[in-house]
Amino acid sequence: ARHGGFDLVVEATGDLEDPYQFIDEAEKKIMAVNERGRRTAYQSSRELLLTVFKGITERHKRKNPITGVPTLFSDMDTMTGGLQPGDLLILAARPSMGKTAFALNLAANACIPQARHHSLPQEERPVTHPTLFFSLEMSAASLIERILCAEARVDYSKLRSGMFVEEDFRKLISAADRISMAKLFVDDQASPTILEIRARARRFREDRNIFDGGPEQIGLVMVDYLQLCRGGKGRYDSREQEISEISRG
């Protein structure tokens, strides 16, 4: 559709022998694109059932019940089967209840090799998933510090004050080694629009150096937090309308 529209623009800016014929041909091309969209807009129950049963059969063959990105919170993974492709999950709670800490746990568990798996052969280690974290409130460096402390099991206040002991430092080095191997990327540019977030996420997914496991490989995108995003260029009667627009986007 994009190439067709570009061709029409180029043709329209040239010399036209018959403007009415051009308009007629342009309408035909636009209608052809429209018809293609209409033909693929719905599926029959037969097609849908074939897809569903294919998924059921594949899940039955798997030894691992987790089909999405594992959170390593066993109750949550049991309920969801892991974070599923194409799903938007919104974590909501009152201020200072630990939403960011929990989100960081989910991100780390998705992409950082676990210490307990370090001794396993490479082929037996659980799959990790590329993760892009949009940190709209906290700087990238601060966010990595918090992940480092969580992975090392070192109190964050010790790192901030510099009052950690040698054993803490050894833990931090070990955790840093695992984090450096993770496909974890942080974007801390302030107040992006939902269009900018989508464009950056698309570039992230299309990067073959990050996603080297083919089109079936699953990644994870996290945004902390939603209210710091901006909607499009449209005007909104209320902030609630803008947040709803961001959620839909």
XYZ file of C-alpha atoms in Angstrom:
249
model
C 0.000 0.000 0.000
C 2.863 2.364 0.845
C 4.663 1.731 -2.464
C 1.394 2.059 -4.384
C 0.680 5.412 -2.762
C 4.201 6.635 -3.563
C 3.769 5.597 -7.222
C 0.506 7.539 -7.410
C 2.156 10.673 -5.981
C 5.045 10.455 -8.475
C 2.636 9.917 -11.360
C 0.398 12.798 -10.266
C 3.310 15.261 -10.164
C 4.293 14.414 -13.772
C 2.634 15.387 -17.043
C -0.822 13.825 -17.303
C -2.287 13.210 -20.754
C -5.753 12.651 -19.351
C -6.407 13.699 -15.712
C -9.728 11.827 -15.631
C -8.078 8.584 -16.728
C -5.423 9.074 -14.024
C -8.145 9.560 -11.386
C -9.910 6.425 -12.582
C -6.715 4.353 -12.465
C -5.837 5.788 -9.046
C -9.275 4.832 -7.714
C -8.824 1.290 -9.040
C -5.445 0.938 -7.298
C -6.810 2.297 -4.016
C -9.843 -0.005 -4.230
C -7.554 -2.993 -4.930
C -5.583 -2.254 -1.741
C -8.842 -1.788 0.159
C -10.207 -5.120 -1.092
C -7.014 -6.932 -0.064
C -7.415 -5.518 3.432
C -11.054 -6.589 3.549
C -10.331 -10.123 2.387
C -7.813 -10.669 5.186
C -9.793 -8.881 7.892
C -11.710 -11.980 9.040
C -11.136 -15.707 9.365
C -13.533 -18.618 9.285
C -14.160 -20.779 12.349
C -12.515 -23.658 10.453
C -9.274 -21.670 9.990
C -9.343 -20.523 13.606
C -9.930 -24.051 14.926
C -7.013 -25.393 12.881
C -4.781 -22.709 14.425
C -6.089 -23.425 17.933
C -5.591 -27.195 17.656
C -2.112 -26.702 16.232
C -1.268 -24.664 19.342
C -2.875 -27.265 21.650
C -0.867 -30.075 20.019
C 2.398 -28.137 20.271
C 1.764 -27.338 23.952
C 1.014 -31.008 24.636
C 4.372 -32.039 23.104
C 6.322 -29.585 25.236
C 7.834 -30.779 28.503
C 7.957 -27.186 29.738
C 4.461 -25.744 30.414
C 5.809 -22.177 30.055
C 5.030 -21.032 26.511
C 5.815 -17.331 26.926
C 8.465 -15.308 28.748
C 8.872 -16.823 32.241
C 8.608 -14.484 35.227
C 10.097 -17.087 37.668
C 7.257 -16.222 40.055
C 5.772 -19.727 40.130
C 2.149 -18.747 40.855
C 2.164 -16.119 38.121
C 3.775 -18.486 35.601
C 1.186 -21.161 36.437
C -1.650 -18.699 35.810
C -0.239 -17.183 32.605
C 2.091 -19.839 31.150
C 4.618 -16.990 31.027
C 4.088 -13.521 29.565
C 2.417 -14.259 26.238
C 3.343 -12.749 22.840
C 1.106 -9.861 21.804
C -0.257 -9.280 25.312
C -0.269 -5.895 27.029
C -0.072 -6.245 30.820
C -0.488 -3.199 33.036
C 0.843 -3.382 36.587
C -1.221 -1.051 38.754
C -0.945 -0.129 42.441
C -0.829 2.866 44.761
C 2.389 4.961 44.907
C 5.420 3.449 46.683
C 4.022 -0.079 46.656
C 6.978 -1.534 44.714
C 5.727 -1.512 41.100
C 9.120 -0.557 39.670
C 10.930 -3.108 41.869
C 8.562 -5.844 40.696
C 8.884 -4.751 37.056
C 12.683 -4.873 37.388
C 12.403 -8.396 38.830
C 10.339 -9.477 35.815
C 12.796 -7.875 33.369
C 15.831 -9.403 35.091
C 14.250 -12.856 35.300
C 13.439 -12.721 31.590
C 16.916 -11.869 30.302
C 19.639 -12.405 32.915
C 21.144 -15.922 33.234
C 20.380 -17.247 36.714
C 23.324 -17.949 39.031
C 21.999 -21.444 39.840
C 22.130 -22.343 36.128
C 25.735 -21.222 35.692
C 27.148 -24.711 36.256
C 24.876 -26.314 33.616
C 26.098 -26.982 30.057
C 25.078 -24.194 27.636
C 22.464 -26.353 25.867
C 20.715 -27.170 29.163
C 20.417 -23.614 30.430
C 16.934 -22.024 30.279
C 16.259 -19.724 27.338
C 16.630 -15.997 28.037
C 14.655 -13.304 26.206
C 15.873 -9.942 24.858
C 14.384 -7.164 26.978
C 13.927 -3.458 26.262
C 13.118 -1.346 29.335
C 11.784 2.188 28.837
C 12.716 3.976 32.068
C 10.887 7.298 31.883
C 11.427 8.388 35.498
C 14.757 6.865 36.532
C 18.071 7.258 34.687
C 19.499 4.188 32.957
C 22.477 4.135 35.350
C 20.208 4.224 38.436
C 18.046 1.470 36.994
C 21.067 -0.774 36.344
C 22.283 -0.082 39.908
C 18.964 -1.352 41.266
C 19.074 -4.451 39.071
C 22.698 -5.050 40.149
C 21.771 -4.893 43.847
C 18.759 -7.166 43.363
C 20.849 -9.746 41.471
C 23.686 -9.570 44.032
C 21.312 -9.571 47.023
C 23.027 -6.436 48.318
C 21.077 -3.653 50.044
C 20.682 -0.719 47.609
C 21.317 1.801 50.417
C 24.800 0.255 50.942
C 25.660 0.908 47.306
C 24.363 4.473 47.488
C 26.333 5.246 50.640
C 29.462 3.288 49.693
C 29.287 1.430 53.029
C 29.448 -2.093 51.602
C 31.949 -4.731 52.753
C 34.294 -6.908 50.701
C 31.801 -9.795 50.583
C 29.162 -7.427 49.129
C 31.659 -6.291 46.490
C 32.350 -9.903 45.460
C 28.597 -10.467 45.082
C 28.298 -7.300 42.974
C 31.109 -8.441 40.642
C 29.505 -11.876 40.202
C 26.094 -10.313 39.481
C 27.638 -7.787 37.075
C 29.178 -10.663 35.115
C 25.743 -12.260 34.606
C 24.033 -8.944 33.799
C 26.685 -8.092 31.185
C 25.801 -11.322 29.342
C 22.098 -10.407 29.220
C 20.385 -8.874 26.210
C 19.052 -6.069 28.382
C 18.633 -2.602 26.879
C 17.497 0.554 28.678
C 15.968 3.635 27.029
C 15.745 6.549 29.480
C 14.762 9.404 27.155
C 12.181 11.504 28.973
C 8.491 11.674 28.022
C 8.450 9.878 24.647
C 5.218 9.739 22.677
C 3.571 6.369 22.162
C 4.564 6.608 18.473
C 8.243 7.025 19.465
C 8.028 4.039 21.828
C 6.496 1.899 19.078
C 9.176 2.962 16.570
C 12.021 2.195 19.006
C 10.473 -1.149 19.964
C 10.128 -2.017 16.264
C 13.808 -1.212 15.623
C 14.734 -3.306 18.681
C 12.762 -6.289 17.304
C 14.267 -5.940 13.830
C 17.867 -5.912 15.102
C 19.274 -9.300 14.050
C 22.238 -8.906 16.427
C 19.736 -8.971 19.297
C 17.109 -11.341 17.904
C 19.262 -14.075 16.412
C 16.816 -16.914 17.053
C 14.522 -16.338 14.074
C 10.994 -14.914 13.776
C 9.619 -17.163 16.544
C 11.957 -15.721 19.191
C 10.064 -13.863 21.927
C 11.211 -10.583 23.453
C 9.903 -8.376 26.248
C 9.216 -4.623 26.272
C 8.548 -2.813 29.553
C 7.531 0.816 30.105
C 7.971 2.419 33.532
C 5.713 4.174 33.737
C 2.650 4.771 31.595
C 1.660 8.209 32.915
C 5.021 9.654 31.860
C 4.351 8.814 28.203
C 2.724 11.322 25.902
C -0.123 10.677 23.490
C -0.116 11.759 19.851
C -0.412 15.337 18.627
C -4.165 15.375 19.171
C -5.811 17.437 21.881
C -7.363 15.663 24.847
C -10.164 16.901 27.061
C -8.612 15.171 30.052
C -5.448 13.372 31.097
C -7.586 10.235 31.461
C -8.408 10.375 27.732
C -4.698 10.705 26.913
C -3.776 7.714 29.119
C -6.513 5.679 27.432
C -5.072 6.648 24.035
C -1.578 5.636 25.197
C -2.884 2.255 26.425
C -4.594 1.592 23.095
C -1.457 2.648 21.221
